């Protein structure tokens, strides 16, 4: 009864801007988001606002158009990360961290995201002189307010930058130990440098011993993608892989991931590529098709957004809509992505069951999403 009431409230209050029933269904679907970088949630307009507020007179960009033009210099992951670090350098105070996170939470709540596991990169901030304590204080306050005012639950995942040293990773893990109540796991991001993943094995062991859950990015179609996935499963003992679509290249790896119930968070929206400033349609197609093939292969795969703010790309609701439209997937297939997300979430079993029940009730009560009628 309580669940039904909650569902009716949800259906009535989530503002969905949808052109057809399927879009309305997907935007209103109760969803988890498990692959979102805090640093990638900042939108160009917010970059400018915060730069002005912090009196950064030497910040070289004066308009959203100029920032978007700068984003056009991102041609691959290393150049993207250079632009990314430059733009997010405007975030300095606890309030800045709070506000960027809250803007993201408000935005995705409108797409009925109910649970978020959010990556953050403390090394990127401490390297430019922002204390770890400032970062986590802003994120902690945003997490609390998102729960209290939006009914949105968020937990954090500390990411180690793969282009920084393992010693630095370990030092940041130690800083994070007192925040284990809100940091539930560790992961890796930034470009896959030589020695990945083996050189992170000791820090992952330490993280596991301290009770953190484990995931790692394994980027798409790069040299050594398959070996990196294998070594992340073996050497790092990860439970999830972020991206990781090259698992499909090796039947033995598919079997191993299926057996271990490895979760995959596939994020098809990418800004850089052949047409700077627009979603890379080749990459989108590649990853969306891979996500569907992973589903068909019985892998635990969900859809995600990655860096929607800074890339001016798609938040997770829009990723669902675009994936469905691109591949003409059924409502049941789209629901499977959301269901898998809750299933692989690092939540206590009872909380997981509650989200899954909410999802089931929504699906049961939404009349024929596949019909052509306008909403
Ligand atoms: N940092 C932000 N997004 C990333 C991604 N998709 N891969 C690696 N590092 C990232
Ligand atoms: Zn990512």
Tab-separated table of C-alpha atoms in Angstrom, residues 122-356:
chain	number	residue	atom	x	y	z
A	122	UNK	CA	40.230	13.728	-4.734
A	123	UNK	CA	43.696	13.639	-6.320
A	124	UNK	CA	42.598	16.148	-8.956
A	125	UNK	CA	41.717	18.606	-6.210
A	126	UNK	CA	44.527	18.062	-3.720
A	127	UNK	CA	47.022	18.345	-6.611
A	128	UNK	CA	45.858	21.955	-7.064
A	129	UNK	CA	45.923	22.760	-3.365
A	130	UNK	CA	42.328	22.075	-2.316
A	131	UNK	CA	42.305	20.076	0.935
A	132	UNK	CA	40.602	16.682	0.840
A	133	UNK	CA	38.514	17.877	3.825
A	134	UNK	CA	36.997	20.700	1.722
A	135	UNK	CA	36.029	18.289	-1.066
A	136	UNK	CA	34.371	15.740	1.164
A	137	UNK	CA	32.619	18.320	3.368
A	138	UNK	CA	30.834	19.789	0.320
A	139	UNK	CA	29.922	16.376	-1.040
A	140	UNK	CA	28.736	15.156	2.350
A	141	UNK	CA	26.414	18.150	2.788
A	142	UNK	CA	25.012	17.749	-0.733
A	143	UNK	CA	24.392	14.055	-0.134
A	144	UNK	CA	22.501	14.870	3.050
A	145	UNK	CA	20.369	17.578	1.401
A	146	UNK	CA	19.635	15.408	-1.642
A	147	UNK	CA	18.235	12.752	0.678
A	148	UNK	CA	16.282	15.232	2.801
A	149	UNK	CA	14.877	17.478	0.075
A	150	UNK	CA	14.760	15.290	-3.039
A	151	UNK	CA	14.413	11.771	-1.669
A	152	UNK	CA	17.538	10.861	-3.638
A	153	UNK	CA	20.114	8.580	-2.081
A	154	UNK	CA	23.768	8.964	-3.008
A	155	UNK	CA	26.888	7.079	-1.974
A	156	UNK	CA	30.391	7.948	-3.154
A	157	UNK	CA	33.157	6.005	-4.896
A	158	UNK	CA	36.690	7.335	-4.539
A	159	UNK	CA	38.508	7.069	-7.864
A	160	UNK	CA	42.264	6.723	-8.167
A	161	UNK	CA	43.660	8.498	-11.210
A	162	UNK	CA	45.503	5.978	-13.357
A	163	UNK	CA	47.888	8.662	-14.604
A	164	UNK	CA	49.052	9.369	-11.046
A	165	UNK	CA	51.202	7.192	-8.816
A	166	UNK	CA	50.089	4.238	-6.722
A	167	UNK	CA	51.680	5.986	-3.703
A	168	UNK	CA	49.407	8.970	-4.217
A	169	UNK	CA	46.427	6.588	-4.532
A	170	UNK	CA	47.346	4.955	-1.234
A	171	UNK	CA	47.788	8.314	0.512
A	172	UNK	CA	44.308	9.382	-0.628
A	173	UNK	CA	42.789	6.096	0.453
A	174	UNK	CA	44.174	6.741	3.939
A	175	UNK	CA	42.648	10.234	3.949
A	176	UNK	CA	39.255	8.728	3.054
A	177	UNK	CA	39.154	6.095	5.816
A	178	UNK	CA	37.190	8.297	8.263
A	179	UNK	CA	34.478	8.815	5.606
A	180	UNK	CA	33.620	5.176	5.110
A	181	UNK	CA	30.032	5.978	6.099
A	182	UNK	CA	29.507	7.769	2.765
A	183	UNK	CA	32.317	6.384	0.569
A	184	UNK	CA	31.308	2.831	-0.188
A	185	UNK	CA	33.872	1.885	-2.777
A	186	UNK	CA	36.970	2.685	-4.781
A	187	UNK	CA	37.523	2.762	-8.522
A	188	UNK	CA	39.971	4.001	-11.130
A	189	UNK	CA	39.669	6.608	-13.870
A	190	UNK	CA	41.709	8.936	-16.120
A	191	UNK	CA	43.820	7.439	-18.930
A	192	UNK	CA	45.038	3.842	-18.622
A	193	UNK	CA	48.776	4.327	-18.262
A	194	UNK	CA	51.516	1.699	-18.425
A	195	UNK	CA	51.376	-0.676	-15.492
A	196	UNK	CA	47.584	-0.558	-15.169
A	197	UNK	CA	46.072	-2.429	-13.464
A	198	UNK	CA	48.921	-4.351	-11.757
A	199	UNK	CA	50.472	-1.357	-10.000
A	200	UNK	CA	47.168	-0.639	-8.237
A	201	UNK	CA	46.854	-4.151	-6.766
A	202	UNK	CA	48.305	-3.208	-3.319
A	203	UNK	CA	46.017	-0.186	-2.917
A	204	UNK	CA	42.992	-2.248	-3.966
A	205	UNK	CA	43.972	-4.909	-1.419
A	206	UNK	CA	44.202	-2.262	1.263
A	207	UNK	CA	40.825	-0.812	0.195
A	208	UNK	CA	39.161	-4.237	0.300
A	209	UNK	CA	40.637	-4.895	3.747
A	210	UNK	CA	39.176	-1.577	4.926
A	211	UNK	CA	35.716	-2.636	3.729
A	212	UNK	CA	35.457	-0.725	0.442
A	213	UNK	CA	33.765	-2.280	-2.596
A	214	UNK	CA	35.839	-2.400	-5.796
A	215	UNK	CA	35.322	-1.284	-9.379
A	216	UNK	CA	37.524	-0.057	-12.220
A	217	UNK	CA	37.199	1.715	-15.535
A	218	UNK	CA	38.298	-0.364	-18.545
A	219	UNK	CA	38.042	1.873	-21.570
A	220	UNK	CA	36.590	0.890	-24.917
A	221	UNK	CA	38.624	-0.462	-27.851
A	222	UNK	CA	42.023	0.601	-26.580
A	223	UNK	CA	45.181	-1.469	-26.847
A	224	UNK	CA	45.010	-4.207	-24.230
A	225	UNK	CA	41.296	-3.699	-23.370
A	226	UNK	CA	40.708	-7.445	-22.984
A	227	UNK	CA	43.809	-8.073	-20.836
A	228	UNK	CA	42.947	-5.099	-18.647
A	229	UNK	CA	39.466	-6.474	-17.993
A	230	UNK	CA	40.955	-9.887	-17.189
A	231	UNK	CA	43.548	-8.364	-14.841
A	232	UNK	CA	41.017	-6.097	-13.145
A	233	UNK	CA	38.947	-9.212	-12.372
A	234	UNK	CA	42.024	-11.215	-11.325
A	235	UNK	CA	44.632	-8.870	-9.871
A	236	UNK	CA	42.346	-6.156	-8.517
A	237	UNK	CA	39.431	-8.483	-7.685
A	238	UNK	CA	36.885	-5.908	-8.832
A	239	UNK	CA	33.167	-6.605	-8.586
A	240	UNK	CA	32.286	-4.188	-11.368
A	241	UNK	CA	33.838	-2.766	-14.536
A	242	UNK	CA	32.995	0.696	-15.838
A	243	UNK	CA	32.602	0.548	-19.642
A	244	UNK	CA	34.311	-2.841	-20.231
A	245	UNK	CA	32.448	-3.634	-23.445
A	246	UNK	CA	35.489	-5.505	-24.801
A	247	UNK	CA	34.496	-8.370	-22.530
A	248	UNK	CA	32.476	-9.420	-25.576
A	249	UNK	CA	35.682	-10.087	-27.549
A	250	UNK	CA	36.536	-13.173	-25.503
A	251	UNK	CA	34.058	-16.002	-24.765
A	252	UNK	CA	36.163	-17.175	-21.790
A	253	UNK	CA	35.992	-13.687	-20.284
A	254	UNK	CA	32.229	-13.542	-20.838
A	255	UNK	CA	31.855	-16.873	-19.038
A	256	UNK	CA	34.038	-15.685	-16.165
A	257	UNK	CA	32.156	-12.386	-15.777
A	258	UNK	CA	28.824	-14.207	-15.895
A	259	UNK	CA	29.954	-16.694	-13.274
A	260	UNK	CA	31.267	-13.949	-10.971
A	261	UNK	CA	28.166	-11.752	-11.531
A	262	UNK	CA	30.462	-8.922	-12.543
A	263	UNK	CA	28.488	-5.705	-13.089
A	264	UNK	CA	29.172	-3.510	-16.149
A	265	UNK	CA	28.245	0.174	-16.318
A	266	UNK	CA	28.147	1.115	-19.992
A	267	UNK	CA	28.136	4.841	-20.791
A	268	UNK	CA	27.623	5.416	-24.531
A	269	UNK	CA	27.528	9.246	-24.595
A	270	UNK	CA	30.915	10.729	-25.416
A	271	UNK	CA	31.667	14.251	-26.543
A	272	UNK	CA	35.022	13.939	-28.184
A	273	UNK	CA	35.617	12.287	-31.516
A	274	UNK	CA	35.181	13.246	-35.116
A	275	UNK	CA	32.725	16.127	-34.538
A	276	UNK	CA	33.912	18.176	-31.544
A	277	UNK	CA	31.109	19.508	-29.352
A	278	UNK	CA	28.519	16.910	-30.377
A	279	UNK	CA	27.780	13.421	-29.039
A	280	UNK	CA	30.038	11.005	-30.897
A	281	UNK	CA	27.460	8.973	-32.801
A	282	UNK	CA	29.929	6.274	-33.808
A	283	UNK	CA	30.875	5.669	-30.162
A	284	UNK	CA	27.245	5.862	-29.042
A	285	UNK	CA	26.236	3.237	-31.547
A	286	UNK	CA	29.231	1.038	-30.679
A	287	UNK	CA	28.485	1.090	-26.946
A	288	UNK	CA	24.693	0.896	-27.188
A	289	UNK	CA	24.964	-2.192	-29.417
A	290	UNK	CA	27.526	-3.687	-27.051
A	291	UNK	CA	25.226	-3.069	-24.058
A	292	UNK	CA	22.413	-4.914	-25.831
A	293	UNK	CA	24.786	-7.779	-26.765
A	294	UNK	CA	25.954	-7.963	-23.143
A	295	UNK	CA	22.339	-8.178	-22.012
A	296	UNK	CA	21.743	-10.977	-24.533
A	297	UNK	CA	24.887	-12.777	-23.310
A	298	UNK	CA	23.438	-12.866	-19.796
A	299	UNK	CA	25.849	-10.311	-18.346
A	300	UNK	CA	24.845	-7.932	-15.591
A	301	UNK	CA	24.910	-4.649	-17.521
A	302	UNK	CA	23.366	-1.250	-16.883
A	303	UNK	CA	23.369	2.088	-18.722
A	304	UNK	CA	25.013	5.226	-17.393
A	305	UNK	CA	25.979	8.782	-18.337
A	306	UNK	CA	29.671	9.325	-17.311
A	307	UNK	CA	30.284	13.118	-17.643
A	308	UNK	CA	26.997	14.672	-18.788
A	309	UNK	CA	27.503	18.207	-17.454
A	310	UNK	CA	30.919	19.070	-18.752
A	311	UNK	CA	30.339	17.189	-22.003
A	312	UNK	CA	26.938	18.899	-22.453
A	313	UNK	CA	25.782	15.401	-23.312
A	314	UNK	CA	23.040	13.173	-21.979
A	315	UNK	CA	22.023	12.588	-18.396
A	316	UNK	CA	21.109	8.988	-17.669
A	317	UNK	CA	17.405	9.364	-18.498
A	318	UNK	CA	18.356	10.742	-21.894
A	319	UNK	CA	20.842	7.901	-22.356
A	320	UNK	CA	17.969	5.439	-21.839
A	321	UNK	CA	15.796	7.326	-24.331
A	322	UNK	CA	18.553	7.570	-26.973
A	323	UNK	CA	19.616	3.917	-26.571
A	324	UNK	CA	16.057	2.666	-26.948
A	325	UNK	CA	15.433	4.863	-29.985
A	326	UNK	CA	18.741	3.983	-31.660
A	327	UNK	CA	18.264	0.202	-31.385
A	328	UNK	CA	14.471	0.024	-31.154
A	329	UNK	CA	14.742	-1.941	-27.910
A	330	UNK	CA	11.669	-3.262	-26.108
A	331	UNK	CA	10.388	-1.843	-22.839
A	332	UNK	CA	11.401	-5.138	-21.182
A	333	UNK	CA	15.002	-4.752	-22.377
A	334	UNK	CA	15.148	-1.185	-21.090
A	335	UNK	CA	13.721	-2.271	-17.741
A	336	UNK	CA	16.401	-4.965	-17.586
A	337	UNK	CA	19.112	-2.263	-17.686
A	338	UNK	CA	17.546	-0.489	-14.707
A	339	UNK	CA	16.925	-3.750	-12.861
A	340	UNK	CA	20.532	-4.839	-13.385
A	341	UNK	CA	21.695	-1.482	-12.058
A	342	UNK	CA	19.841	-1.979	-8.795
A	343	UNK	CA	20.998	-5.608	-8.671
A	344	UNK	CA	24.693	-4.609	-8.945
A	345	UNK	CA	24.354	-1.576	-6.652
A	346	UNK	CA	26.372	-1.658	-3.438
A	347	UNK	CA	23.341	-1.515	-1.224
A	348	UNK	CA	22.178	-3.679	1.670
A	349	UNK	CA	19.873	-6.457	0.398
A	350	UNK	CA	16.738	-4.960	1.967
A	351	UNK	CA	17.309	-1.544	0.315
A	352	UNK	CA	17.990	-3.214	-3.002
A	353	UNK	CA	14.736	-5.164	-2.700
A	354	UNK	CA	12.847	-1.923	-2.001
A	355	UNK	CA	14.187	-0.261	-5.162
A	356	UNK	CA	13.422	-3.366	-7.215
